[in-house]
């Protein structure tokens, strides 16, 4: 089934490390943007023969800056254009400083059944270094408000390898997140991009990131603690309680299909990949004129599709079922890539069990080297 991805490009402030497609919140622009989204969704679907879809994901940006009425309108648009499963997973990314119990209850009433909180750290000094608007206490309170509003499916995002962060400090945040008893947790490693203001701030303040060996130890120790707390790793950066994996994100990692709506949104369907224009005003203008917001569209070659299936599937702890890839693409994956993959199997980075090929946990730290085979 399709996943539907809705991009909301508005934020209250721009974080010093961010390289997402986003801009400052503007109430008037937001109204026009939601109109454009609803128009794009209506044009993509079919009222006569709606395609089945089982996930909606509001990502950003900061989707929790939308009103519940906006969210309800967008979800209704999805229902009108697609055959949305009654038990569809409908996720909204939320920043802790933007929510209250009332707003979250209204989101729930609008059809959101899963929240993903951008917590990043549970240590105030780290949050300040990242120029985040919330503190640790607000993050904890937001999770409590979500429970009070009736949400039983929560995810928490944490970032590791922050400036000046020691392994023990990182594990304080991990323990703090475990204490919030989320159903799902994502761990991302901070990447300081060349043009990120954080890079200059780090140079001025003489902040540094822990050495690479510490970063590896931080990742491995976090995974151990999370698993001991009942949150099993299922993807390089994601852990979940049983049955609480992100159905939407699994489409990206298991050769699924999805449609993205909004500025900069990506879509992949039937071997074609396309992207919408990135600039918010350009997107609104095109949709308003009845033009397509697509900026580029490309039919993937057979090699690219096989490479993608392998590349993304290896992110999962279960790995890739090579028999399934062989059947789907009429190929023989091992014959095609075996000579490149063999050294990684011998080195204990990859594990081959029957048709299943997966990264070992140590291998996950070296995933980029393995993935390079398929890119
Ligand atoms: S809230 Fe998220 S999307 Fe917005 S600026 Fe910060 S990191 Fe970027």
Short mmCIF file of C-alpha atoms and ligand atoms in Angstrom, two decimals:
data_model
loop_
_atom_site.label_atom_id
_atom_site.label_comp_id
_atom_site.label_asym_id
_atom_site.label_seq_id
_atom_site.Cartn_x
_atom_site.Cartn_y
_atom_site.Cartn_z
CA UNK A 1 0.00 0.00 0.00
CA UNK A 2 1.04 3.59 -0.51
CA UNK A 3 2.43 5.82 2.20
CA UNK A 4 1.46 9.49 2.05
CA UNK A 5 4.06 11.97 3.19
CA UNK A 6 3.08 15.59 3.89
CA UNK A 7 5.85 18.15 4.20
CA UNK A 8 5.24 21.18 6.43
CA UNK A 9 8.10 23.68 5.90
CA UNK A 10 7.46 26.06 8.81
CA UNK A 11 9.45 26.48 12.04
CA UNK A 12 9.28 28.96 14.93
CA UNK A 13 13.04 29.51 14.68
CA UNK A 14 15.80 27.98 12.59
CA UNK A 15 18.10 25.63 14.50
CA UNK A 16 21.81 26.21 13.98
CA UNK A 17 22.49 22.72 12.59
CA UNK A 18 19.44 22.27 10.37
CA UNK A 19 19.66 21.51 6.65
CA UNK A 20 16.04 20.52 6.09
CA UNK A 21 13.75 22.31 3.68
CA UNK A 22 12.12 24.85 6.04
CA UNK A 23 11.57 28.54 6.74
CA UNK A 24 10.14 30.76 9.44
CA UNK A 25 6.45 30.40 10.25
CA UNK A 26 4.24 32.98 8.57
CA UNK A 27 0.51 32.73 9.33
CA UNK A 28 -0.66 34.08 5.98
CA UNK A 29 1.76 31.89 4.01
CA UNK A 30 0.67 28.87 6.04
CA UNK A 31 -2.98 29.38 5.01
CA UNK A 32 -2.02 29.49 1.34
CA UNK A 33 0.28 26.50 1.78
CA UNK A 34 -2.43 24.31 3.30
CA UNK A 35 -4.75 25.28 0.42
CA UNK A 36 -2.04 24.22 -2.04
CA UNK A 37 -1.47 20.93 -0.22
CA UNK A 38 -5.16 20.07 -0.32
CA UNK A 39 -5.22 20.93 -4.03
CA UNK A 40 -2.16 18.80 -4.78
CA UNK A 41 -3.57 15.82 -2.85
CA UNK A 42 -6.92 16.11 -4.68
CA UNK A 43 -5.15 16.17 -8.05
CA UNK A 44 -3.02 13.11 -7.20
CA UNK A 45 -5.85 10.82 -6.15
CA UNK A 46 -8.82 9.35 -7.87
CA UNK A 47 -12.34 9.55 -6.50
CA UNK A 48 -13.56 6.75 -8.82
CA UNK A 49 -10.71 4.30 -8.22
CA UNK A 50 -8.86 5.40 -5.10
CA UNK A 51 -5.56 3.62 -4.48
CA UNK A 52 -5.06 1.98 -1.11
CA UNK A 53 -2.84 3.81 1.41
CA UNK A 54 -2.12 2.84 4.99
CA UNK A 55 0.13 5.58 6.37
CA UNK A 56 0.22 9.37 6.50
CA UNK A 57 3.27 11.12 7.86
CA UNK A 58 3.32 14.86 8.62
CA UNK A 59 7.02 15.77 8.61
CA UNK A 60 8.89 18.99 8.50
CA UNK A 61 9.79 21.59 9.46
CA UNK A 62 7.48 21.67 12.43
CA UNK A 63 4.08 20.16 11.59
CA UNK A 64 2.83 20.86 15.12
CA UNK A 65 2.64 24.55 14.10
CA UNK A 66 -0.43 23.62 12.06
CA UNK A 67 -3.83 24.01 13.68
CA UNK A 68 -5.95 20.92 14.30
CA UNK A 69 -8.35 22.27 11.64
CA UNK A 70 -5.49 22.35 9.10
CA UNK A 71 -4.52 18.77 9.97
CA UNK A 72 -8.13 17.62 9.76
CA UNK A 73 -8.52 19.24 6.31
CA UNK A 74 -5.38 17.56 4.99
CA UNK A 75 -6.35 14.13 6.37
CA UNK A 76 -9.86 14.51 4.89
CA UNK A 77 -8.23 15.34 1.55
CA UNK A 78 -6.20 12.13 1.78
CA UNK A 79 -9.34 10.13 2.59
CA UNK A 80 -11.17 11.58 -0.40
CA UNK A 81 -8.32 10.87 -2.83
CA UNK A 82 -7.06 7.52 -1.51
CA UNK A 83 -8.60 4.41 0.04
CA UNK A 84 -7.12 5.00 3.47
CA UNK A 85 -7.13 1.92 5.72
CA UNK A 86 -9.36 2.29 8.78
CA UNK A 87 -6.32 1.45 10.95
CA UNK A 88 -3.87 3.66 9.02
CA UNK A 89 -0.87 4.94 10.96
CA UNK A 90 -1.12 8.75 10.96
CA UNK A 91 1.98 10.39 12.42
CA UNK A 92 2.69 14.03 13.19
CA UNK A 93 6.14 15.33 14.09
CA UNK A 94 5.91 17.75 17.01
CA UNK A 95 8.34 20.07 18.73
CA UNK A 96 7.87 20.06 22.51
CA UNK A 97 7.56 23.85 22.86
CA UNK A 98 4.65 24.03 20.42
CA UNK A 99 2.19 21.70 22.15
CA UNK A 100 -0.29 21.59 25.02
CA UNK A 101 -2.70 18.88 26.16
CA UNK A 102 -5.57 20.74 24.43
CA UNK A 103 -3.75 21.06 21.11
CA UNK A 104 -2.66 17.41 21.20
CA UNK A 105 -6.20 16.28 22.05
CA UNK A 106 -7.42 18.32 19.06
CA UNK A 107 -4.79 16.67 16.81
CA UNK A 108 -5.97 13.29 18.02
CA UNK A 109 -9.55 14.20 17.28
CA UNK A 110 -8.42 15.32 13.80
CA UNK A 111 -7.10 11.80 13.11
CA UNK A 112 -3.47 11.78 14.28
CA UNK A 113 -2.74 8.52 16.13
CA UNK A 114 1.06 8.68 16.47
CA UNK A 115 3.31 11.54 17.57
CA UNK A 116 7.02 11.86 16.99
CA UNK A 117 8.64 14.36 19.35
CA UNK A 118 11.84 16.17 18.39
CA UNK A 119 13.40 15.95 21.85
CA UNK A 120 17.07 15.65 20.72
CA UNK A 121 18.53 15.81 24.25
CA UNK A 122 17.36 15.82 27.85
CA UNK A 123 20.20 18.10 28.98
CA UNK A 124 19.51 21.84 28.86
CA UNK A 125 23.05 22.92 28.00
CA UNK A 126 23.10 20.62 24.97
CA UNK A 127 19.72 21.90 23.80
CA UNK A 128 21.03 25.47 24.11
CA UNK A 129 24.11 24.64 22.05
CA UNK A 130 21.76 23.31 19.35
CA UNK A 131 19.68 26.54 19.64
CA UNK A 132 16.57 24.49 20.31
CA UNK A 133 13.64 26.43 21.77
CA UNK A 134 12.70 23.85 24.40
CA UNK A 135 14.39 22.63 27.55
CA UNK A 136 14.48 19.13 29.00
CA UNK A 137 11.57 19.82 31.35
CA UNK A 138 9.34 21.01 28.47
CA UNK A 139 10.20 17.86 26.53
CA UNK A 140 9.20 15.65 29.46
CA UNK A 141 6.02 17.66 29.96
CA UNK A 142 5.10 17.35 26.27
CA UNK A 143 5.25 13.56 26.48
CA UNK A 144 3.01 13.68 29.57
CA UNK A 145 0.58 15.96 27.71
CA UNK A 146 0.48 13.50 24.80
CA UNK A 147 -0.43 10.66 27.17
CA UNK A 148 -3.07 12.87 28.82
CA UNK A 149 -4.48 13.59 25.36
CA UNK A 150 -4.87 9.83 24.79
CA UNK A 151 -1.90 8.99 22.56
CA UNK A 152 -0.66 5.43 22.98
CA UNK A 153 1.94 5.53 20.21
CA UNK A 154 4.78 7.97 20.80
CA UNK A 155 8.22 8.26 19.32
CA UNK A 156 11.11 10.31 20.66
CA UNK A 157 14.01 11.60 18.53
CA UNK A 158 17.40 11.93 20.20
CA UNK A 159 20.63 13.26 18.71
CA UNK A 160 24.04 11.98 19.71
CA UNK A 161 27.61 13.16 19.20
CA UNK A 162 26.65 16.71 20.15
CA UNK A 163 29.27 19.42 20.71
CA UNK A 164 31.05 18.85 24.05
CA UNK A 165 28.86 15.81 24.81
CA UNK A 166 30.62 13.02 26.70
CA UNK A 167 29.49 9.40 26.42
CA UNK A 168 28.07 9.57 29.97
CA UNK A 169 26.11 12.71 29.18
CA UNK A 170 24.70 11.05 26.08
CA UNK A 171 23.59 8.08 28.15
CA UNK A 172 21.85 10.47 30.57
CA UNK A 173 19.59 11.50 27.70
CA UNK A 174 19.09 7.87 26.67
CA UNK A 175 18.11 6.93 30.24
CA UNK A 176 15.87 9.99 30.44
CA UNK A 177 14.13 8.97 27.23
CA UNK A 178 13.69 5.40 28.47
CA UNK A 179 12.05 6.82 31.61
CA UNK A 180 9.43 8.47 29.36
CA UNK A 181 8.41 4.95 28.22
CA UNK A 182 7.96 5.76 24.53
CA UNK A 183 6.82 3.09 22.08
CA UNK A 184 9.54 4.08 19.62
CA UNK A 185 12.83 5.95 19.61
CA UNK A 186 15.08 7.28 16.84
CA UNK A 187 18.76 8.02 17.42
CA UNK A 188 20.50 10.32 14.99
CA UNK A 189 24.13 11.26 14.88
CA UNK A 190 24.66 15.02 14.57
CA UNK A 191 26.16 15.96 11.25
CA UNK A 192 27.64 19.46 11.17
CA UNK A 193 27.15 20.60 7.58
CA UNK A 194 29.66 22.96 5.96
CA UNK A 195 27.30 25.96 5.92
CA UNK A 196 25.60 25.30 9.26
CA UNK A 197 25.87 28.26 11.69
CA UNK A 198 26.71 25.67 14.33
CA UNK A 199 30.06 25.10 12.61
CA UNK A 200 31.08 28.74 13.23
CA UNK A 201 29.67 28.68 16.76
CA UNK A 202 31.70 25.58 17.52
CA UNK A 203 34.85 27.22 16.20
CA UNK A 204 34.25 30.42 18.20
CA UNK A 205 33.38 28.62 21.44
CA UNK A 206 36.01 25.90 20.87
CA UNK A 207 33.42 23.18 21.19
CA UNK A 208 34.32 19.83 19.73
CA UNK A 209 32.67 16.49 19.13
CA UNK A 210 33.93 13.37 20.88
CA UNK A 211 36.46 11.24 18.97
CA UNK A 212 35.11 8.67 16.50
CA UNK A 213 35.78 5.75 18.87
CA UNK A 214 33.63 7.45 21.52
CA UNK A 215 30.85 7.99 19.00
CA UNK A 216 30.88 4.27 18.24
CA UNK A 217 30.82 3.42 21.93
CA UNK A 218 27.94 5.87 22.47
CA UNK A 219 25.89 4.19 19.75
CA UNK A 220 26.56 0.66 20.97
CA UNK A 221 25.93 1.48 24.64
CA UNK A 222 22.67 3.23 23.78
CA UNK A 223 21.44 0.25 21.77
CA UNK A 224 22.23 -2.09 24.65
CA UNK A 225 20.35 0.04 27.17
CA UNK A 226 17.38 0.49 24.89
CA UNK A 227 17.14 -3.24 24.22
CA UNK A 228 17.35 -3.97 27.94
CA UNK A 229 14.40 -1.58 28.34
CA UNK A 230 12.31 -3.53 25.81
CA UNK A 231 12.98 -1.29 22.81
CA UNK A 232 14.39 -3.61 20.14
CA UNK A 233 16.50 -2.25 17.33
CA UNK A 234 14.89 -2.80 13.92
CA UNK A 235 16.83 -0.30 11.82
CA UNK A 236 20.25 1.36 12.05
CA UNK A 237 18.80 4.38 13.88
CA UNK A 238 15.48 3.10 15.20
CA UNK A 239 14.19 0.98 18.07
CA UNK A 240 10.64 0.06 19.02
CA UNK A 241 8.49 -2.00 21.32
CA UNK A 242 7.00 -5.08 19.64
CA UNK A 243 4.57 -4.10 16.89
CA UNK A 244 5.40 -0.38 17.20
CA UNK A 245 7.88 0.04 14.35
CA UNK A 246 7.14 3.01 12.12
CA UNK A 247 4.95 1.56 9.35
CA UNK A 248 5.53 4.67 7.26
CA UNK A 249 9.32 4.68 7.47
CA UNK A 250 9.40 0.93 6.83
CA UNK A 251 8.17 1.73 3.31
CA UNK A 252 11.42 3.62 2.67
CA UNK A 253 13.50 0.68 3.89
CA UNK A 254 11.59 -2.20 2.37
CA UNK A 255 11.31 -1.18 -1.28
CA UNK A 256 7.85 0.31 -0.76
CA UNK A 257 6.04 3.10 -2.56
CA UNK A 258 5.02 6.52 -1.32
CA UNK A 259 3.71 9.84 -2.53
CA UNK A 260 5.07 13.07 -1.08
CA UNK A 261 3.05 16.28 -1.00
CA UNK A 262 4.31 19.78 -0.37
CA UNK A 263 7.44 21.71 -1.23
CA UNK A 264 10.55 19.59 -1.64
CA UNK A 265 8.56 16.37 -1.11
CA UNK A 266 9.92 13.20 -2.75
CA UNK A 267 7.84 10.39 -4.21
CA UNK A 268 8.63 6.90 -5.47
CA UNK A 269 6.12 4.80 -7.34
CA UNK A 270 6.32 2.08 -10.00
CA UNK A 271 10.02 2.66 -10.54
CA UNK A 272 9.65 6.42 -11.00
CA UNK A 273 11.10 8.90 -8.52
CA UNK A 274 10.24 12.57 -8.45
CA UNK A 275 10.66 15.63 -6.29
CA UNK A 276 8.57 18.76 -5.91
CA UNK A 277 10.05 22.25 -6.15
CA UNK A 278 11.75 23.18 -2.87
CA UNK A 279 10.74 26.83 -2.39
CA UNK A 280 7.45 27.28 -0.56
CA UNK A 281 6.27 30.27 -2.63
CA UNK A 282 7.18 28.54 -5.90
CA UNK A 283 5.23 25.45 -4.83
CA UNK A 284 2.15 27.49 -3.88
CA UNK A 285 2.37 29.46 -7.13
CA UNK A 286 2.58 26.37 -9.33
CA UNK A 287 -0.23 24.50 -7.61
CA UNK A 288 -2.37 27.67 -7.60
CA UNK A 289 -2.02 27.97 -11.39
CA UNK A 290 -2.97 24.33 -11.87
CA UNK A 291 0.61 23.38 -12.85
CA UNK A 292 2.48 20.38 -11.56
CA UNK A 293 4.81 21.16 -8.63
CA UNK A 294 7.28 18.47 -9.79
CA UNK A 295 10.74 19.80 -10.45
CA UNK A 296 12.30 16.60 -11.65
CA UNK A 297 11.15 13.11 -12.36
CA UNK A 298 13.20 10.12 -13.36
CA UNK A 299 12.50 6.52 -14.26
CA UNK A 300 14.96 4.39 -12.32
CA UNK A 301 17.01 1.86 -14.25
CA UNK A 302 16.74 -1.81 -13.31
CA UNK A 303 20.22 -1.58 -11.73
CA UNK A 304 19.19 1.41 -9.63
CA UNK A 305 16.05 -0.33 -8.39
CA UNK A 306 17.96 -3.42 -7.35
CA UNK A 307 20.71 -1.30 -5.76
CA UNK A 308 18.09 0.74 -3.87
CA UNK A 309 16.30 -2.37 -2.61
CA UNK A 310 19.62 -3.69 -1.26
CA UNK A 311 20.87 -0.35 0.03
CA UNK A 312 17.74 0.52 1.99
CA UNK A 313 16.97 -3.06 3.08
CA UNK A 314 20.36 -3.45 4.69
CA UNK A 315 19.42 -0.63 7.08
CA UNK A 316 16.99 -3.07 8.72
CA UNK A 317 18.29 -5.42 11.40
CA UNK A 318 16.39 -8.22 9.62
CA UNK A 319 18.34 -7.33 6.48
CA UNK A 320 17.32 -8.09 2.92
CA UNK A 321 15.61 -11.21 1.66
CA UNK A 322 17.71 -11.73 -1.47
CA UNK A 323 15.24 -14.32 -2.82
CA UNK A 324 12.52 -11.68 -2.73
CA UNK A 325 14.73 -9.16 -4.55
CA UNK A 326 15.66 -11.85 -7.09
CA UNK A 327 12.01 -12.61 -7.75
CA UNK A 328 10.92 -9.00 -7.91
CA UNK A 329 13.64 -7.91 -10.31
CA UNK A 330 14.37 -11.20 -12.13
CA UNK A 331 17.99 -11.13 -11.08
CA UNK A 332 20.53 -12.97 -8.95
CA UNK A 333 21.73 -10.54 -6.31
CA UNK A 334 24.57 -12.74 -5.08
CA UNK A 335 25.88 -13.34 -8.55
CA UNK A 336 25.74 -9.61 -9.23
CA UNK A 337 27.30 -8.32 -5.99
CA UNK A 338 28.73 -11.40 -4.28
CA UNK A 339 32.38 -10.68 -5.06
CA UNK A 340 32.06 -7.20 -3.49
CA UNK A 341 30.02 -8.47 -0.52
CA UNK A 342 32.17 -11.47 0.34
CA UNK A 343 35.00 -9.55 2.07
CA UNK A 344 32.42 -7.88 4.35
CA UNK A 345 30.95 -11.28 5.25
CA UNK A 346 34.44 -12.62 6.00
CA UNK A 347 35.15 -9.54 8.17
CA UNK A 348 32.01 -10.06 10.28
CA UNK A 349 30.40 -6.87 8.98
CA UNK A 350 27.72 -8.67 7.01
CA UNK A 351 25.99 -11.89 7.94
CA UNK A 352 24.48 -14.22 5.33
CA UNK A 353 21.92 -16.73 6.59
CA UNK A 354 20.18 -18.53 3.74
CA UNK A 355 18.56 -15.90 1.53
CA UNK A 356 18.85 -13.26 4.27
CA UNK A 357 21.73 -10.76 4.18
CA UNK A 358 22.11 -8.36 7.08
CA UNK A 359 24.58 -6.05 8.76
CA UNK A 360 25.88 -7.17 12.13
CA UNK A 361 25.63 -4.56 14.87
CA UNK A 362 29.30 -3.74 14.47
CA UNK A 363 28.63 -3.65 10.74
CA UNK A 364 26.02 -0.97 11.27
CA UNK A 365 28.81 1.40 12.26
CA UNK A 366 30.43 0.73 8.89
CA UNK A 367 27.21 0.71 6.90
CA UNK A 368 28.36 3.45 4.51
CA UNK A 369 31.22 1.31 3.27
CA UNK A 370 28.88 -1.57 2.48
CA UNK A 371 26.17 0.68 0.99
CA UNK A 372 28.75 2.19 -1.39
CA UNK A 373 28.60 -1.09 -3.32
CA UNK A 374 25.05 -0.29 -4.37
CA UNK A 375 25.31 3.44 -5.08
S1 LIG B 1 12.80 22.50 14.25
FE1 LIG B 1 13.65 20.86 12.93
S2 LIG B 1 13.20 21.51 10.83
FE2 LIG B 1 12.90 23.31 12.15
S3 LIG B 1 14.84 24.40 12.06
FE3 LIG B 1 14.94 23.05 13.86
S4 LIG B 1 15.87 21.13 13.10
FE4 LIG B 1 15.21 22.32 11.31
#
